[in-house]
XYZ file of C-alpha atoms in Angstrom:
613
model
C 91.013 121.245 54.269
C 88.528 121.529 55.859
C 87.884 124.790 56.871
C 85.358 125.633 60.653
C 82.584 127.438 60.732
C 84.927 131.059 61.769
C 87.304 130.051 59.393
C 84.791 130.051 56.745
C 82.685 133.294 57.179
C 85.665 135.029 57.091
C 86.969 133.744 53.564
C 83.350 134.743 52.327
C 84.035 138.176 53.336
C 83.800 140.469 50.738
C 83.001 144.358 50.939
C 84.305 146.762 54.578
C 86.852 146.490 56.971
C 86.969 142.377 58.995
C 88.946 141.948 62.335
C 90.140 138.679 62.653
C 90.407 137.575 66.179
C 92.874 133.947 65.478
C 94.687 132.940 68.603
C 97.998 130.087 69.052
C 97.525 127.462 65.765
C 94.015 128.544 64.696
C 94.858 128.326 60.687
C 95.146 131.917 60.173
C 97.379 131.259 57.051
C 94.328 129.304 55.703
C 91.795 131.229 55.776
C 94.061 134.461 54.281
C 94.737 132.459 51.459
C 91.418 130.836 51.167
C 89.648 134.420 51.121
C 93.139 135.841 48.279
C 91.692 133.134 46.044
C 87.784 133.749 46.985
C 88.196 136.688 45.815
C 89.337 136.594 42.979
C 87.015 133.235 42.210
C 83.743 134.011 43.128
C 84.198 137.746 43.863
C 85.991 138.227 39.746
C 88.780 140.895 41.252
C 91.030 141.325 39.189
C 94.920 139.553 40.855
C 96.650 142.726 41.221
C 94.331 144.056 42.729
C 94.531 142.941 46.090
C 98.060 143.566 48.061
C 98.856 140.515 50.901
C 101.237 142.379 53.119
C 103.805 140.517 56.338
C 105.940 141.358 58.477
C 109.480 139.655 57.176
C 110.400 138.298 53.480
C 109.932 134.401 54.419
C 106.842 134.970 55.675
C 105.631 136.542 52.412
C 106.619 133.848 50.331
C 105.411 131.394 52.278
C 102.559 132.167 52.096
C 102.968 133.328 48.490
C 104.182 129.698 47.712
C 100.800 128.488 50.047
C 98.796 130.592 47.492
C 100.565 129.272 43.969
C 100.124 125.323 45.510
C 96.235 126.348 46.581
C 95.676 127.702 43.342
C 98.095 124.939 41.279
C 99.946 128.074 38.956
C 103.407 129.002 38.824
C 103.422 132.218 39.611
C 100.664 135.249 39.901
C 99.974 138.601 39.897
C 98.980 139.145 43.561
C 100.600 141.408 45.181
C 102.508 139.967 48.705
C 105.615 141.786 50.522
C 106.438 143.331 53.744
C 105.829 146.620 54.665
C 108.732 147.631 53.378
C 108.842 145.867 49.996
C 105.454 147.614 49.709
C 106.507 151.211 50.029
C 109.187 150.931 48.841
C 107.872 150.278 45.411
C 105.291 153.146 46.198
C 108.671 155.704 46.784
C 110.531 153.711 43.931
C 107.586 155.290 41.072
C 107.322 158.815 42.740
C 111.702 159.467 43.299
C 112.590 156.507 40.864
C 114.612 154.950 43.737
C 116.247 151.770 43.415
C 118.189 148.782 45.255
C 121.274 151.417 45.324
C 119.270 154.360 47.359
C 118.684 151.201 50.927
C 121.409 151.280 52.971
C 123.954 148.652 53.599
C 123.491 147.815 57.096
C 126.877 147.940 57.122
C 127.479 150.908 55.989
C 124.838 152.861 58.664
C 126.739 150.556 61.564
C 130.000 152.413 60.494
C 127.897 155.510 59.835
C 126.798 155.366 62.998
C 130.323 154.209 64.559
C 131.950 157.548 62.587
C 129.757 159.383 64.806
C 130.748 158.488 67.846
C 134.365 158.592 67.564
C 133.953 162.457 66.087
C 131.974 162.972 69.211
C 134.836 161.039 71.436
C 132.478 158.723 72.915
C 133.450 155.713 74.756
C 132.001 152.894 75.529
C 133.065 149.101 76.124
C 131.143 147.479 74.433
C 131.188 149.631 70.945
C 128.513 146.909 69.372
C 126.818 147.032 72.088
C 125.686 151.010 71.957
C 125.168 150.995 68.264
C 122.462 148.215 68.484
C 120.858 149.664 71.448
C 121.184 153.161 69.076
C 119.541 151.625 66.035
C 117.321 149.891 68.168
C 116.168 153.551 69.024
C 116.576 155.699 66.128
C 113.876 152.327 64.469
C 111.649 153.132 67.873
C 111.812 156.948 67.045
C 110.927 157.053 63.172
C 108.367 154.229 63.493
C 106.167 156.148 65.303
C 106.956 159.862 64.205
C 108.501 160.869 67.509
C 108.997 164.236 67.567
C 113.235 163.462 68.478
C 113.118 167.159 71.486
C 110.494 164.591 72.795
C 112.739 161.260 72.985
C 114.182 160.298 75.944
C 117.152 158.159 75.117
C 118.016 155.012 77.111
C 121.175 154.652 75.316
C 122.655 157.474 76.468
C 122.052 161.169 77.389
C 119.330 162.873 75.775
C 121.524 165.428 74.407
C 124.491 163.399 72.510
C 121.424 160.651 71.639
C 119.700 163.678 69.688
C 123.149 164.636 68.290
C 123.510 160.501 67.354
C 120.228 160.809 65.243
C 120.762 164.253 63.766
C 124.123 163.417 62.640
C 122.998 159.699 60.797
C 120.719 161.258 58.954
C 121.661 164.317 57.965
C 125.036 161.362 56.588
C 122.289 159.445 54.944
C 121.140 162.571 53.265
C 123.859 163.423 52.237
C 124.524 160.126 50.253
C 121.696 160.535 48.702
C 120.862 157.100 51.422
C 117.283 155.898 53.029
C 117.092 152.749 56.028
C 114.190 150.876 56.335
C 112.517 153.119 58.503
C 112.294 156.303 56.481
C 110.748 154.597 53.111
C 107.730 153.936 55.810
C 107.862 157.871 56.911
C 108.975 159.035 53.533
C 105.608 156.850 52.273
C 103.800 158.426 54.101
C 105.125 162.265 53.663
C 104.008 161.398 50.389
C 100.778 159.964 50.363
C 99.520 163.334 52.856
C 100.629 165.595 50.650
C 100.480 164.278 46.836
C 96.633 163.469 46.704
C 97.325 162.560 43.270
C 99.947 159.784 44.453
C 97.439 158.425 46.951
C 94.247 158.266 44.673
C 96.336 156.053 41.596
C 97.852 153.532 44.956
C 94.476 153.592 46.444
C 92.702 152.308 42.682
C 95.990 149.559 42.349
C 95.346 147.945 46.256
C 91.125 148.095 46.570
C 91.639 145.292 48.802
C 94.205 144.820 51.233
C 95.002 141.631 53.928
C 97.355 141.899 56.437
C 98.872 138.796 58.091
C 100.085 139.332 62.020
C 98.817 142.970 62.389
C 98.975 142.707 66.259
C 103.350 143.268 65.638
C 101.962 147.200 63.546
C 103.511 149.926 64.175
C 101.725 153.434 64.197
C 103.650 155.199 60.410
C 102.584 151.338 58.542
C 98.826 151.982 60.127
C 98.659 155.115 59.221
C 100.481 154.192 55.426
C 97.647 151.553 55.717
C 94.632 153.577 56.347
C 95.651 156.102 53.317
C 95.803 153.096 51.512
C 92.657 151.361 52.305
C 89.914 154.540 51.713
C 88.021 155.234 50.372
C 86.574 151.342 50.357
C 89.202 149.951 53.844
C 88.207 146.943 51.966
C 90.840 145.993 54.805
C 90.727 142.461 56.305
C 93.370 142.694 59.464
C 94.379 138.896 60.815
C 96.079 138.416 64.818
C 95.872 138.255 67.843
C 96.439 140.635 70.352
C 97.524 138.206 73.122
C 100.837 136.861 70.611
C 101.302 140.545 70.485
C 105.353 141.083 71.726
C 107.418 143.472 69.866
C 106.399 146.658 71.524
C 110.201 147.191 72.567
C 110.656 147.784 67.803
C 107.537 150.126 68.103
C 104.267 147.247 67.794
C 102.010 148.451 69.405
C 99.042 146.182 70.278
C 96.676 148.911 71.022
C 96.416 149.449 67.333
C 94.850 146.692 66.869
C 92.569 146.878 69.960
C 91.640 150.326 69.117
C 90.379 149.170 65.543
C 87.215 149.012 66.158
C 86.993 151.621 66.896
C 88.625 153.115 64.391
C 86.652 151.653 61.887
C 83.030 151.628 63.439
C 81.600 149.549 60.475
C 84.344 146.923 61.498
C 83.644 143.168 61.270
C 84.907 140.724 63.987
C 84.984 137.185 63.586
C 87.205 134.802 66.893
C 89.724 132.047 65.360
C 89.301 129.586 68.545
C 90.143 126.542 68.181
C 93.633 125.195 68.267
C 94.404 122.424 65.660
C 98.627 122.434 67.774
C 98.342 122.324 71.159
C 95.848 119.163 73.595
C 93.769 120.438 75.681
C 96.333 120.079 78.795
C 98.595 123.028 77.030
C 95.151 124.992 75.837
C 93.857 125.255 78.743
C 97.107 126.103 80.391
C 98.404 129.441 78.244
C 94.310 130.380 78.855
C 94.716 130.757 82.645
C 97.648 132.457 82.779
C 96.750 135.148 79.682
C 93.075 135.732 80.822
C 95.990 137.597 83.396
C 96.233 140.520 80.891
C 93.474 142.890 81.313
C 94.555 145.458 77.900
C 93.377 142.504 75.168
C 89.624 141.221 73.291
C 88.097 138.085 75.907
C 88.834 135.328 74.536
C 89.126 132.179 75.150
C 91.094 129.234 72.768
C 89.648 125.777 73.046
C 91.553 123.199 71.111
C 89.970 119.699 69.056
C 92.506 117.804 70.446
C 92.377 115.162 73.454
C 93.195 115.941 77.005
C 96.987 114.608 76.824
C 99.863 114.771 78.968
C 99.735 117.159 81.893
C 100.992 120.280 81.893
C 104.564 119.692 83.272
C 106.329 122.345 86.207
C 109.929 121.340 87.986
C 111.140 123.657 91.439
C 114.915 122.935 91.821
C 117.518 124.187 94.403
C 119.754 125.310 92.044
C 120.629 126.367 88.574
C 123.026 123.430 87.991
C 119.580 121.004 89.086
C 117.890 122.272 86.311
C 119.863 121.665 83.286
C 120.784 118.407 84.933
C 117.076 117.131 86.229
C 116.505 119.204 81.389
C 119.138 117.005 80.020
C 118.076 113.578 81.695
C 114.158 115.070 80.750
C 115.385 115.408 76.714
C 117.615 111.325 76.926
C 114.510 110.184 78.808
C 111.941 111.331 75.868
C 114.760 110.828 72.397
C 114.739 107.324 73.918
C 110.771 106.585 73.782
C 111.537 107.708 70.059
C 111.025 111.259 70.050
C 113.547 112.998 67.795
C 115.929 115.948 69.062
C 114.165 118.130 66.283
C 110.570 117.641 67.244
C 111.954 119.391 71.021
C 112.826 122.583 72.128
C 114.698 125.157 75.080
C 112.847 128.489 75.064
C 114.972 130.682 76.901
C 114.466 134.634 77.523
C 117.384 135.972 76.722
C 120.418 134.283 75.079
C 122.333 135.786 78.294
C 122.814 133.535 80.691
C 122.585 130.350 79.519
C 126.260 129.431 78.907
C 125.246 126.955 82.172
C 122.722 124.598 79.660
C 125.190 124.821 77.147
C 127.917 123.051 79.192
C 124.986 120.562 80.217
C 124.211 119.635 76.727
C 127.400 119.563 75.373
C 128.840 117.276 78.248
C 126.432 114.754 77.558
C 126.615 115.126 73.869
C 123.183 116.749 73.023
C 122.830 117.535 69.564
C 121.753 121.369 69.718
C 120.971 124.397 66.870
C 120.846 127.531 68.460
C 118.001 130.334 66.548
C 119.934 133.030 67.286
C 123.409 132.854 67.458
C 124.527 132.762 70.990
C 126.648 135.248 72.293
C 129.903 133.604 73.666
C 130.224 134.767 77.740
C 134.527 134.622 77.077
C 134.468 137.478 74.081
C 132.434 140.169 76.084
C 134.309 143.129 76.571
C 134.301 141.993 81.316
C 135.082 139.302 80.646
C 137.876 139.703 78.156
C 139.342 141.917 81.223
C 139.666 139.838 84.036
C 141.230 137.171 81.646
C 143.532 140.482 80.849
C 144.459 140.250 84.780
C 145.044 136.999 85.215
C 147.306 136.695 81.399
C 148.861 139.541 83.193
C 149.816 138.045 86.465
C 150.328 134.645 85.100
C 153.392 136.563 83.223
C 152.307 138.027 79.641
C 153.075 141.866 79.008
C 151.789 142.271 74.947
C 150.251 145.701 76.107
C 146.623 145.362 74.835
C 146.187 143.593 78.063
C 147.692 145.879 79.759
C 145.307 148.906 77.538
C 142.230 146.009 78.694
C 142.687 146.724 82.210
C 144.645 150.149 83.222
C 142.278 152.404 84.359
C 139.044 149.493 85.032
C 138.717 151.386 88.521
C 140.858 154.182 87.670
C 143.758 154.569 88.495
C 144.459 157.778 85.815
C 147.257 155.815 83.738
C 147.312 157.210 80.766
C 147.738 154.940 77.228
C 151.228 157.073 76.913
C 153.221 155.055 79.096
C 152.436 151.812 76.665
C 154.651 153.033 73.751
C 155.927 149.003 74.014
C 153.879 146.069 71.928
C 155.764 144.679 75.652
C 154.625 146.313 79.220
C 157.028 146.186 81.234
C 155.914 148.203 84.819
C 159.781 149.698 85.648
C 158.737 151.547 82.590
C 155.856 153.091 83.622
C 157.631 154.549 87.461
C 160.131 156.224 85.447
C 156.901 157.603 83.612
C 155.941 159.048 86.801
C 158.775 159.471 88.383
C 158.306 162.397 90.097
C 154.621 162.068 91.430
C 154.507 159.611 94.737
C 150.353 159.474 93.890
C 151.456 157.708 90.677
C 154.288 154.982 91.842
C 152.220 154.208 94.539
C 149.331 153.327 92.571
C 151.773 150.724 90.163
C 152.781 149.223 93.274
C 149.372 148.742 93.840
C 148.717 147.212 90.788
C 152.371 145.238 90.995
C 151.244 143.814 94.633
C 147.436 142.428 93.099
C 148.802 140.370 90.059
C 151.111 138.539 92.211
C 148.961 137.256 94.723
C 146.620 136.788 91.297
C 149.377 134.827 90.106
C 148.999 131.537 92.731
C 144.932 131.843 93.046
C 142.681 129.842 91.049
C 140.661 131.063 88.747
C 137.285 131.073 90.581
C 139.485 133.197 93.495
C 141.390 135.422 91.698
C 137.351 136.529 89.864
C 136.434 137.391 93.322
C 138.927 139.098 94.233
C 138.966 141.172 90.988
C 135.878 141.895 91.746
C 136.366 143.240 95.705
C 139.968 143.632 96.246
C 141.405 145.554 92.744
C 137.296 147.602 92.922
C 136.510 146.518 89.905
C 132.675 146.241 90.919
C 133.194 149.860 91.363
C 134.072 151.014 87.788
C 130.840 148.695 86.863
C 128.974 151.023 88.628
C 130.361 153.917 87.146
C 130.582 152.087 83.897
C 126.392 151.667 84.383
C 126.023 155.443 85.778
C 127.294 156.719 82.539
C 125.196 154.433 80.593
C 121.925 154.384 82.242
C 122.055 150.732 82.531
C 121.238 148.665 85.619
C 124.443 147.454 87.506
C 122.415 144.214 87.850
C 123.625 143.126 84.842
C 126.761 143.542 84.632
C 126.639 141.777 87.602
C 124.891 139.494 86.831
C 127.573 138.672 84.079
C 130.273 138.839 86.353
C 128.569 135.691 88.594
C 127.975 133.854 85.875
C 132.149 133.937 85.014
C 132.691 132.820 88.359
C 130.225 130.399 88.441
C 132.049 128.970 85.094
C 135.113 129.054 86.852
C 134.365 127.310 90.367
C 135.443 123.625 89.011
C 139.203 124.380 87.140
C 142.303 124.025 89.948
C 143.879 126.757 87.407
C 144.132 129.230 84.997
C 145.258 126.908 82.260
C 142.267 124.306 82.949
C 139.921 126.900 82.449
C 141.463 127.757 79.108
C 141.558 125.155 77.778
C 138.078 125.115 78.708
C 137.110 128.472 76.754
C 138.367 127.025 74.063
C 136.503 123.788 74.100
C 133.915 125.590 74.422
C 134.700 128.178 71.697
C 135.309 124.546 69.335
C 132.172 123.599 69.915
C 129.618 126.556 69.458
C 131.537 127.269 66.051
C 130.553 122.944 65.469
C 127.217 124.328 66.228
C 126.536 127.238 64.072
C 127.325 125.209 61.003
C 125.083 122.455 62.176
C 122.324 125.296 62.170
C 122.921 124.685 57.817
C 122.456 120.667 57.834
C 118.999 117.963 58.367
C 120.885 116.772 61.475
C 118.474 115.258 64.281
C 119.204 118.325 66.617
C 117.339 119.846 69.845
C 116.743 124.420 68.720
C 117.555 126.706 71.626
C 115.446 129.662 70.873
C 114.418 132.736 72.862
C 111.338 133.469 73.201
C 110.365 136.134 71.115
C 111.729 133.920 68.274
C 110.192 131.311 68.924
C 106.529 133.089 66.838
C 106.170 130.850 64.505
C 107.181 127.164 65.048
C 105.831 124.488 66.936
C 107.372 121.949 68.465
C 106.525 118.228 69.579
C 107.930 119.149 73.250
C 108.644 122.519 74.416
C 111.113 123.353 77.753
C 110.448 126.417 79.112
C 114.044 127.734 81.709
C 114.446 129.738 83.936
C 110.500 130.911 84.894
C 112.321 133.169 87.645
C 111.786 136.454 89.011
C 114.004 138.419 87.249
C 114.137 136.303 84.031
C 110.317 135.798 82.491
C 109.141 138.728 83.571
C 112.349 140.576 83.084
C 112.983 142.745 85.955
C 113.629 145.277 83.642
C 109.674 145.117 83.423
C 107.908 147.473 85.159
C 104.745 148.783 83.895
C 102.039 147.655 84.256
C 102.089 147.646 80.453
C 105.654 146.336 80.718
C 104.169 142.752 82.841
C 100.835 142.162 80.041
C 103.629 142.557 77.239
C 105.801 139.817 79.696
C 102.635 137.077 80.155
C 102.570 137.393 76.676
C 105.708 136.348 75.590
C 105.184 134.007 78.774
C 102.155 132.569 76.582
C 103.697 132.790 73.242
C 106.394 130.703 74.339
C 103.729 128.349 75.731
C 101.525 127.736 72.973
C 104.787 125.998 70.448
C 104.200 122.844 72.025
C 101.947 120.291 70.731
C 102.376 117.395 72.941
C 104.955 117.719 75.937
C 104.553 121.468 77.742
C 107.493 121.552 80.805
C 108.444 124.547 82.535
C 111.055 125.153 84.173
C 112.732 126.947 87.529
C 115.227 126.874 89.939
C 115.583 128.435 93.859
C 119.088 129.601 93.718
C 120.577 130.917 90.564
C 124.485 132.234 91.073
C 124.027 132.115 94.473
C 121.100 134.478 94.755
C 117.978 133.789 96.225
C 115.387 133.324 93.509
C 111.945 133.265 93.227
C 109.521 131.208 91.211
C 108.192 133.207 88.488
C 104.255 134.990 89.332
C 103.027 132.930 85.673
C 103.605 129.535 87.394
C 101.677 130.786 90.429
C 98.746 132.259 88.067
C 98.688 128.739 86.183
C 98.628 126.885 89.357
C 96.007 129.881 91.522
C 93.570 129.423 88.133
C 93.640 125.843 88.833
C 93.128 125.757 92.222
C 90.485 127.779 91.942
C 88.834 125.307 88.948
């Protein structure tokens, strides 16, 4: 392939540090593989002295395959791998570790589950709580944060510290390490053993790093040690596409690279070979609003192409209908569904969109595994109330709701598979205040039995006091009540069309079966539109991209409060926009689940820049 001047300059670079700023679709993989070839063929660097690092196993394998194809080889001694693979190799040699020493994911989750149970902690959604803990533990280790100075978002600080220490102790006791320990232990080893460090410095004399904007502090410090004293560090990335701060990635590392290496050379790859001019210009207009970035403007070799389309609808329902109409129109015009993508900010709240696709038999693939709203613990609470009101007496249904909201009824009352509330009254026969609570519950259940699903959810929320229970839970878990209320709103809106419980439950079963079918579709080569979160769309490209729900509170997300958070959200929107090759359609609704929504500031920024021109 013919290279442009900037790409060629980067490929010819031999010694010393170089920072390659590679905009979207600018051919960075080509530059890395070509430079690797150039080091071998032109500068006669032995293959095994070259280390090429990227962030995922799939990306490392793809890079290696492209290199082998380019070199017309079946194997190579160039070291292609992820950070974890490289660091584990270092630990293997030093400590004689093998794959049995790496904790398996299910064992890791089991260890955390046991710790939580030992501490008698109770959370409504244990899976979600453990997932939050895993992220925070990774963040602490990946940035070498002193645990005593860390403030947890998942639970009270003292509880998090105890969980963290117990988890670490459990790993050591079993002679196990997790992926984050690979980084921390490599850092400790190379800091303390200069002889071992020298061995690896001589081994990896030329280091190339892809997606450098996603690096965390420990990874960077280890790489700096390995690269010294030669400092043949060739880093490629785009600070405008740094979107993993929540995982510990620090875009400041890339921004400060020229300060850490004052002698470093800089190359800008600012020609986008993927998208049309209108898409590239709109993306430029957006990202210019970020202050903490390398100043740059991407341009393209492609023609103007269609205008970026902005659609505002009155309601969420009309937005989803507008999306479906546009998909069907473009598909009829000859664009296969497989060349289209629907990008969403988060997986939650996208049930109505999926329902609409199902209604029109539009085949889809879900890149991130869409959660089924009816399996969320809040939905299970609501469904349990309704099923009891319909006459079901299963013990598990009563245990699900009996203290949501708090009635202070003991679990010991429910000692038979089928529950009779008269038996519960017998248990509390000498406590009139408890009998009043049980009478109130019976009254509430009797009212629910004759309601529509929509009215029932409304009564459970406000009449029974379920929202008060959620308020307490949100405070305890340090999460926003708004997130829980949003889910209730979505569930209630979903129930609106159904006149009785039976038809609503039948719909739930159909939805579950359809999701299962679509999940099986993922591994087939059928013509399906891709649904992906903005985060998981990185590295992909499609002829047509739809960005959904471009509203304040969704994108930028309501959790984004600080200027640094808003800049990250803007980068995420920029990544979503630059996935599109020809058509970019951005949609939003003025009203969502009876709430008035403001159009995303990101749309305003694109439009305002267009007006200024």
